[in-house]
Coordinates of C-alpha atoms and ligand atoms in Angstrom, one line a residue:
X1 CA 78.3 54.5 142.4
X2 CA 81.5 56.3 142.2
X3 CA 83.7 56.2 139.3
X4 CA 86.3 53.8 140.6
X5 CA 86.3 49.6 139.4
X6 CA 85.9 48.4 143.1
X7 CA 86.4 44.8 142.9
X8 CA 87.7 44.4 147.0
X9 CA 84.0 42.5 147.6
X10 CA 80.6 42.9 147.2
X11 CA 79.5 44.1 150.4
X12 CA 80.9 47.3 148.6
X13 CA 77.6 47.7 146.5
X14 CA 75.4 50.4 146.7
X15 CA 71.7 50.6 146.2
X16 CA 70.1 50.7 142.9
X17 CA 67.8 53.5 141.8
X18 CA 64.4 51.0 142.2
X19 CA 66.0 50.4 145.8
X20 CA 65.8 54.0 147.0
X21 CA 62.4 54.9 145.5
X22 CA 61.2 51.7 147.4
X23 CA 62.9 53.2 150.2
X24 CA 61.5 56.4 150.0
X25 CA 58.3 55.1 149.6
X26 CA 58.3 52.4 151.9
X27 CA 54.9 51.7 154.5
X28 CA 56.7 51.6 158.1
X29 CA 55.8 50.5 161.9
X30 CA 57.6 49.5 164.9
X31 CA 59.0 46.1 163.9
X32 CA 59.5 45.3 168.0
X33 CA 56.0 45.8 168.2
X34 CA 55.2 43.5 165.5
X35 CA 53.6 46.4 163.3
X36 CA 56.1 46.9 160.4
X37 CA 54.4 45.1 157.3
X38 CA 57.4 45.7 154.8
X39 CA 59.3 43.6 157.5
X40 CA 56.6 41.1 158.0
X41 CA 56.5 41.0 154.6
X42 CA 60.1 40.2 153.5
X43 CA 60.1 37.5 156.4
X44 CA 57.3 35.9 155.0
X45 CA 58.8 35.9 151.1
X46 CA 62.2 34.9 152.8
X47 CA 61.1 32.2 154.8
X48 CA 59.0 30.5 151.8
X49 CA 62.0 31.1 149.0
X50 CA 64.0 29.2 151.7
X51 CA 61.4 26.6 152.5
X52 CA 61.4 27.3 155.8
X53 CA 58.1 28.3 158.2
X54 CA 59.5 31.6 159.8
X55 CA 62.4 34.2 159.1
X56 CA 64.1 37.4 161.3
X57 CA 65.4 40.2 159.9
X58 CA 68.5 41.2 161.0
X59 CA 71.4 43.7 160.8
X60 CA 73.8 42.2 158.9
X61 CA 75.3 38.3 158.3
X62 CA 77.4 38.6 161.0
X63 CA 74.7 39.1 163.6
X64 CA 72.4 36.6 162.0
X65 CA 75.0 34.2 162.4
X66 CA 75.6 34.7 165.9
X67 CA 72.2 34.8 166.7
X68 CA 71.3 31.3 164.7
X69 CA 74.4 29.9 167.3
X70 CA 73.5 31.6 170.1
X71 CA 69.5 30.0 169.6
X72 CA 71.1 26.7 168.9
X73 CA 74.2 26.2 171.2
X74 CA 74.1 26.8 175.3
X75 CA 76.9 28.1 177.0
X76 CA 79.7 25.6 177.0
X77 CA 78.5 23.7 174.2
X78 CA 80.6 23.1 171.1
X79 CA 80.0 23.3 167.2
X80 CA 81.6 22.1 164.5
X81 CA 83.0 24.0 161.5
X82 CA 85.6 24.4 158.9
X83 CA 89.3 26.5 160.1
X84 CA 88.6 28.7 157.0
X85 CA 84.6 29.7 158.3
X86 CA 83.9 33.0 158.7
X87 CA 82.2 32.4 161.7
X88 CA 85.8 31.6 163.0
X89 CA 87.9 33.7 161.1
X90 CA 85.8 36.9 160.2
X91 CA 83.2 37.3 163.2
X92 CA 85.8 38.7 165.9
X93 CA 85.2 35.5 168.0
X94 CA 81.6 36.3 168.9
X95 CA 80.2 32.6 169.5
X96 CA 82.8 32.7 172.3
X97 CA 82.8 36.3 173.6
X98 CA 78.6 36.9 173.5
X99 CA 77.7 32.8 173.5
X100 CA 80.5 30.7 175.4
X101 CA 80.5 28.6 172.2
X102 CA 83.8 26.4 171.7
X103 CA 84.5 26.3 167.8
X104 CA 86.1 22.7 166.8
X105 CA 87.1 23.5 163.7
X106 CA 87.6 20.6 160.5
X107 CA 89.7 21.1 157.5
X108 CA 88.0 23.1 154.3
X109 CA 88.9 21.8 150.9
X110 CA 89.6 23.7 147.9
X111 CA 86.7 23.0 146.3
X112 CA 85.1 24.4 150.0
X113 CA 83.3 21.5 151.3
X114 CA 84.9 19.6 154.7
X115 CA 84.6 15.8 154.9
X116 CA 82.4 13.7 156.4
X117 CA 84.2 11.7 158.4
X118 CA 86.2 14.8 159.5
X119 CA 83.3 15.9 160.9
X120 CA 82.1 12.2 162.3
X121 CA 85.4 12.4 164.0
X122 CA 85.1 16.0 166.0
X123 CA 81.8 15.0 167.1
X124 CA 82.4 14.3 170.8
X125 CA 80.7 11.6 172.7
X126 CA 79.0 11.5 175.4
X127 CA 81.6 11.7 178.5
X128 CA 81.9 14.3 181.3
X129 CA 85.0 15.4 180.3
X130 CA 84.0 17.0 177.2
X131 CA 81.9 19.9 176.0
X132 CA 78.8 18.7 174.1
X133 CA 78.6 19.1 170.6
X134 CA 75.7 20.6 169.2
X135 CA 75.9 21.9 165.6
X136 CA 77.4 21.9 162.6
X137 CA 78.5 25.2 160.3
X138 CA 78.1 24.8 156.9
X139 CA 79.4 27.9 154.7
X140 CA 77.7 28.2 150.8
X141 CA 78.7 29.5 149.0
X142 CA 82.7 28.8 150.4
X143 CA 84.2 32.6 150.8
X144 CA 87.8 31.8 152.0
X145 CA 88.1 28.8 149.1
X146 CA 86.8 31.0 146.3
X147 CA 83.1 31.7 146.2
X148 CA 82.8 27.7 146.0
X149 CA 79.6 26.7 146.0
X150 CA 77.9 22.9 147.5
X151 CA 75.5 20.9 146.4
X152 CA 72.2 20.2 147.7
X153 CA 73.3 16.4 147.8
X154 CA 76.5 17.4 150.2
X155 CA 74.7 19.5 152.4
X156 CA 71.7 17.2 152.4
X157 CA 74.6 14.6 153.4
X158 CA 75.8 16.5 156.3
X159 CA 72.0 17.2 157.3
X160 CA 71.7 13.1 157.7
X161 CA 75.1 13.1 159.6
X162 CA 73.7 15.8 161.8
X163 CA 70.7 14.3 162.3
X164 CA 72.1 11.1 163.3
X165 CA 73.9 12.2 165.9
X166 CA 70.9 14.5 167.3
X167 CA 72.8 17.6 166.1
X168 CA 71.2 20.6 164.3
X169 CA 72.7 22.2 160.7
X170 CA 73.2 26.3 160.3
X171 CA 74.3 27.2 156.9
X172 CA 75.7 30.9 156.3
X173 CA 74.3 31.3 153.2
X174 CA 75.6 34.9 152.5
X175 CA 75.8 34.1 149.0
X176 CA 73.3 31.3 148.8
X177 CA 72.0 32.9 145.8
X178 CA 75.1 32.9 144.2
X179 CA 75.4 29.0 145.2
X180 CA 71.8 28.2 143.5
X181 CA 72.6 30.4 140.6
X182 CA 76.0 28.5 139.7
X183 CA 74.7 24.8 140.5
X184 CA 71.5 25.7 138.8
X185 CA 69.3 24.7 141.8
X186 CA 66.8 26.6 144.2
X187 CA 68.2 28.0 146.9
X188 CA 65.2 26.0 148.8
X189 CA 66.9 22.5 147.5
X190 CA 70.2 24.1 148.9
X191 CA 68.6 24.7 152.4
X192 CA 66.1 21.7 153.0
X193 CA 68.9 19.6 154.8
X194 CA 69.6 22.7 157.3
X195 CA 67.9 23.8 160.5
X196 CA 68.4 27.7 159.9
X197 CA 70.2 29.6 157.5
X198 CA 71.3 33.2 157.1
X199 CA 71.5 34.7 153.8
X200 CA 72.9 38.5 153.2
X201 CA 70.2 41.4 151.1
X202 CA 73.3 43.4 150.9
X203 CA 76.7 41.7 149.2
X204 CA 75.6 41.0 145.7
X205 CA 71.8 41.5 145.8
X206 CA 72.6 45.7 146.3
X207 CA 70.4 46.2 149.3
X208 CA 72.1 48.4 151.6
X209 CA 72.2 46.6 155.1
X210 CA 70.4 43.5 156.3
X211 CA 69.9 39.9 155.9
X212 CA 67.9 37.4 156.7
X213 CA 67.8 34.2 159.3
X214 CA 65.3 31.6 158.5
X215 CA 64.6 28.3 160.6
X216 CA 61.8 26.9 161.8
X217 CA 58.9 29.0 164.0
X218 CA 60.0 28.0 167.4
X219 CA 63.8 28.8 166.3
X220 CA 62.9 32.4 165.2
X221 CA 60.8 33.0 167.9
X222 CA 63.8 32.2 170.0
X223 CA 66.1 33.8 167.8
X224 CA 63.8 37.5 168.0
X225 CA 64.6 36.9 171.7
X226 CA 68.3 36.7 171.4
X227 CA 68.1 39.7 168.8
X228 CA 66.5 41.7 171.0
X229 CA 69.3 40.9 173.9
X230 CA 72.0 41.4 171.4
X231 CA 70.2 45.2 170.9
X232 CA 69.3 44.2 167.4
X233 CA 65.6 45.3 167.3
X234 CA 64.8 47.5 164.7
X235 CA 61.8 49.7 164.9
X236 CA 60.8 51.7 161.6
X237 CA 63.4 49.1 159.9
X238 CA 60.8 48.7 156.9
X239 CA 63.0 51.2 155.0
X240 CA 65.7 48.9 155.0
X241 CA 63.4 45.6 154.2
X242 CA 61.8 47.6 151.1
X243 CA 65.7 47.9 149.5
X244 CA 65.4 44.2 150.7
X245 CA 62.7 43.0 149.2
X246 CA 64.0 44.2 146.0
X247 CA 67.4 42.1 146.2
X248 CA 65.0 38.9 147.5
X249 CA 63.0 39.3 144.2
X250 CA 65.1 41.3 141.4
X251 CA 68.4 41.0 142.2
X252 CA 68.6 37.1 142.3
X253 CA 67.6 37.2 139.2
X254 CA 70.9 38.4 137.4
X255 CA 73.4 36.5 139.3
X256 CA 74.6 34.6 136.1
X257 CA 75.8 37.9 134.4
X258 CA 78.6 38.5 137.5
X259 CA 79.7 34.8 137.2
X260 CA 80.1 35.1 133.8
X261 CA 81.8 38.1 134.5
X262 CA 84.2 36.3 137.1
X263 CA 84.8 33.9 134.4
X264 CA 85.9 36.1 131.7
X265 CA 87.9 38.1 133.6
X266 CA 89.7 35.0 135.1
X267 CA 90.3 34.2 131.0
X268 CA 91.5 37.0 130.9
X269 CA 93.9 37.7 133.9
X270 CA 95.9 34.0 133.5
X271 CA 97.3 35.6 129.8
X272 CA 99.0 38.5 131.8
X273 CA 102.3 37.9 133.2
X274 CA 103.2 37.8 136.5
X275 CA 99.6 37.2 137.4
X276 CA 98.6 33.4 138.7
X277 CA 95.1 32.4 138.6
X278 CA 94.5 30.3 141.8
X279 CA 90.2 29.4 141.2
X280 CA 87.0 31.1 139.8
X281 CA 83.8 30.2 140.8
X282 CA 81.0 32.3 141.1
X283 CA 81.4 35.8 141.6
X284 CA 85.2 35.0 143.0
X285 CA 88.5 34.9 141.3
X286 CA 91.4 34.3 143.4
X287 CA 94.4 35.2 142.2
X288 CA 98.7 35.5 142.8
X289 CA 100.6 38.8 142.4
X290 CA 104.2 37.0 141.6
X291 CA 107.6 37.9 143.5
X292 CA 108.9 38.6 139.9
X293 CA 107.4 41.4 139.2
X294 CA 108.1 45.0 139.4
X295 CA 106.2 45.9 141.6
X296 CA 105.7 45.2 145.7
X297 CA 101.9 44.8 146.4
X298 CA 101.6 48.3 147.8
X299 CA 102.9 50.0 144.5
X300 CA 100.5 47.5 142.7
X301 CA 98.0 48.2 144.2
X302 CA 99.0 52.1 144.1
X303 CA 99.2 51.9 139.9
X304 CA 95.9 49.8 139.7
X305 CA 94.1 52.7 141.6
X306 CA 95.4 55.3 139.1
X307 CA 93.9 53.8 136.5
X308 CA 90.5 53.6 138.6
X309 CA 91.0 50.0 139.7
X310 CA 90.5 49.4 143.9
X311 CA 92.2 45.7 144.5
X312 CA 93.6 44.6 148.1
X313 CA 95.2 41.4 149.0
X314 CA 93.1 39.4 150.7
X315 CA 93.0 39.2 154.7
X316 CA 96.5 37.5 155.9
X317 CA 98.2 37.5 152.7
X318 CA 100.9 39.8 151.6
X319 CA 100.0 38.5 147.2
X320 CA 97.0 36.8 147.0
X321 CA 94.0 38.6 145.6
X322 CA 90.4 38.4 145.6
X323 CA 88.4 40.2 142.7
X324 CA 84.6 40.2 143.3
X325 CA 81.9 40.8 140.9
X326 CA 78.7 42.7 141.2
X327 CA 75.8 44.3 140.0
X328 CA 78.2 47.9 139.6
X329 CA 80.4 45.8 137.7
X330 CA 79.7 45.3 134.0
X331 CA 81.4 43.8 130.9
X332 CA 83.5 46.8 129.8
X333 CA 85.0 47.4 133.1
X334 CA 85.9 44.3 133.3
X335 CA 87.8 45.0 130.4
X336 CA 89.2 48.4 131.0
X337 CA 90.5 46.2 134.7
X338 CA 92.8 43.6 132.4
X339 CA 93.5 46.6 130.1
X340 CA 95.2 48.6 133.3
X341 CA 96.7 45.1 134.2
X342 CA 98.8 44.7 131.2
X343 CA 99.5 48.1 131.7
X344 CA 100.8 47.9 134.9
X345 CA 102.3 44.7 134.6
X346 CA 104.0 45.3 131.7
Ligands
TLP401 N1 82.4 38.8 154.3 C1 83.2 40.0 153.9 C2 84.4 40.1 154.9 O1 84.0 39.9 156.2 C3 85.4 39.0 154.6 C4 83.6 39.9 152.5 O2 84.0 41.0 152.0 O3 83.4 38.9 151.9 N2 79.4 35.1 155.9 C5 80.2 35.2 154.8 C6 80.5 34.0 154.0 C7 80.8 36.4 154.4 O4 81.6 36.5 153.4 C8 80.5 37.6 155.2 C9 81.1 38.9 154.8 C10 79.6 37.5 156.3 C11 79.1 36.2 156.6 C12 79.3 38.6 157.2 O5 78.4 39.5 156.6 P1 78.3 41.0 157.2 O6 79.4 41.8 156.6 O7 77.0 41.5 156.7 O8 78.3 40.9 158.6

């Protein structure tokens, strides 16, 4: 890790030490051909921490949610999710461009859950005129809102609005561990409700690249299909799953210390002026850079990275903030971070 306090996410994490020995050391085959066992193997641990049948290695969050709507929704069809989803927002309109998948989007709350008769309402009945509806999106934890995490009882409810309406659930799960951590659950109780679910190895759990679709074994045996199309077979990819398989079993172990990290430093940031604390939860805190004071953003941000701190407004605002904690973040950065506010704000 460099020497700078990056707190602009955590996809910015790097590998740990017990990562790249794994790594180095890792026992690899040609995953296409069904002969990599460190793949094989982090499916299988996936899928049953999940508590699901089957699981699919791939790239990165972003392809394993477009492959889980790709495997649920044919062309034309619609799904349902909220205006703030990163599948809608972050994914560069690939449901539409690579699936011909309509988004219908439904209002996400603060607290990053979207109501159930908002959804009731967008699903679409049965009439010529319209596209058919065939899934719902839920995100957990909630990235947009803050790192909010939802209950197993709220997703199981959507799972039984779903269900009665003969429509299936996806959850990107990025941070699912994050989710399970803060509620206290498993991220199993957090998933039974859904049909498939993609959680991220990299973000928070350290592993360089990858995550992880899980589902059922006729989804993922669709889904390797529409992997493969999308040109995301992987051939000697155990190198990556052995850095994986290390986040899956270590690294979702310690998620408590970067929440309580969040929390402290959100403590800490709404006693310095000019600073308004807008949520914490999880490893998220969400924050305003007010008009009053002396400095613009841009020179904000300029003075925070001379004294080794890397913050960027969030995506579409000119004030707003997101500060992420991670593994590379510990207790006395955190510190030294509201140390350099005051400084700066001063
Ligand atoms: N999110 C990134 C940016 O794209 C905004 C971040 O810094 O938070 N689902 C959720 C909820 C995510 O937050 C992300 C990444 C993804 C999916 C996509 O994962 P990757 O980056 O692996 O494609």
């Amino acid at each position: 890790m460099n020497d700078l306090i990056d707190l602009r996410s955590d996809t910015v994490t790097q590998p740990t030490e017990a990562m790249r020995r794994a790594m180095a050391q890792a026992v690899v085959g040609d995953d296409v051909y069904g002969e990599d066992p460190t793949v094989q193997q982090l499916e299988r641990d996936s899928a049953a921490m999940l508590g699901k049948e089957a699981a699919l290695f791939v790239s990165s969050g972003t392809q394993g949610n477009l492959i889980a709507m790709l495997t649920h929704c044919p062309r034309g069809s619609e799904l349902i999710c909220g205006d703030k989803a990163h599948v809608v927002v972050y994914e560069a309109g690939g449901m539409s461009a690579l699936g011909g998948i309509m988004p219908r989007t439904v209002k996400v709350y603060p607290d990053g859950h979207l109501d159930l008769d908002d959804i009731r309402r967008a699903i679409r009945p049965d009439d010529q005129h319209f596209p058919r509806t065939r899934l719902i999106c839920l995100e957990n934890t909630q990235g947009t809102m803050g790192g909010m995490p939802l209950s197993a009882e709220y997703t199981d409810a959507v799972g039984a609005l779903a269900r009665e309406h003969g429509l299936r659930l996806h959850i990107d799960g990025a941070r699912i561990f994050n989710a399970a951590t803060a509620l206290n659950t498993s991220v199993a109780a957090l998933s039974r409700a859904a049909d498939s679910v993609t959680f991220c190895l990299s973000k928070g759990l350290c592993a360089p690249v990858g995550s992880v679709l899980v589902g059922d074994k006729a989804f993922i045996a669709e889904a390797r299909r529409v992997r493969k199309m999308l040109g995301g077979g992987m051939r000697q990819a155990g190198v990556l799953a052995a850095a994986g398989l290390i986040a899956l079993h270590e690294m979702t172990k310690r998620l408590d210390e970067d929440h309580a990290n969040a929390a402290y430093f959100a403590e800490g940031l709404s006693e310095i002026p000019h600073i308004r604390v807008e949520s914490q939860a999880t490893n998220f805190v969400m924050f305003w850079l007010s008009e009053s004071a002396k400095h613009s953003p841009a020179s904000f941000e300029h003075a925070m990275q001379a004294e080794g701190v890397v913050l960027r407004p969030y995506p579409g605002y000119t004030h707003k903030y997101r500060a992420v904690m991670h593994y590379w973040i510990k207790r006395h950065h955190v510190e030294h971070t509201l140390a350099a506010l005051r400084r700066v704000l001063a």
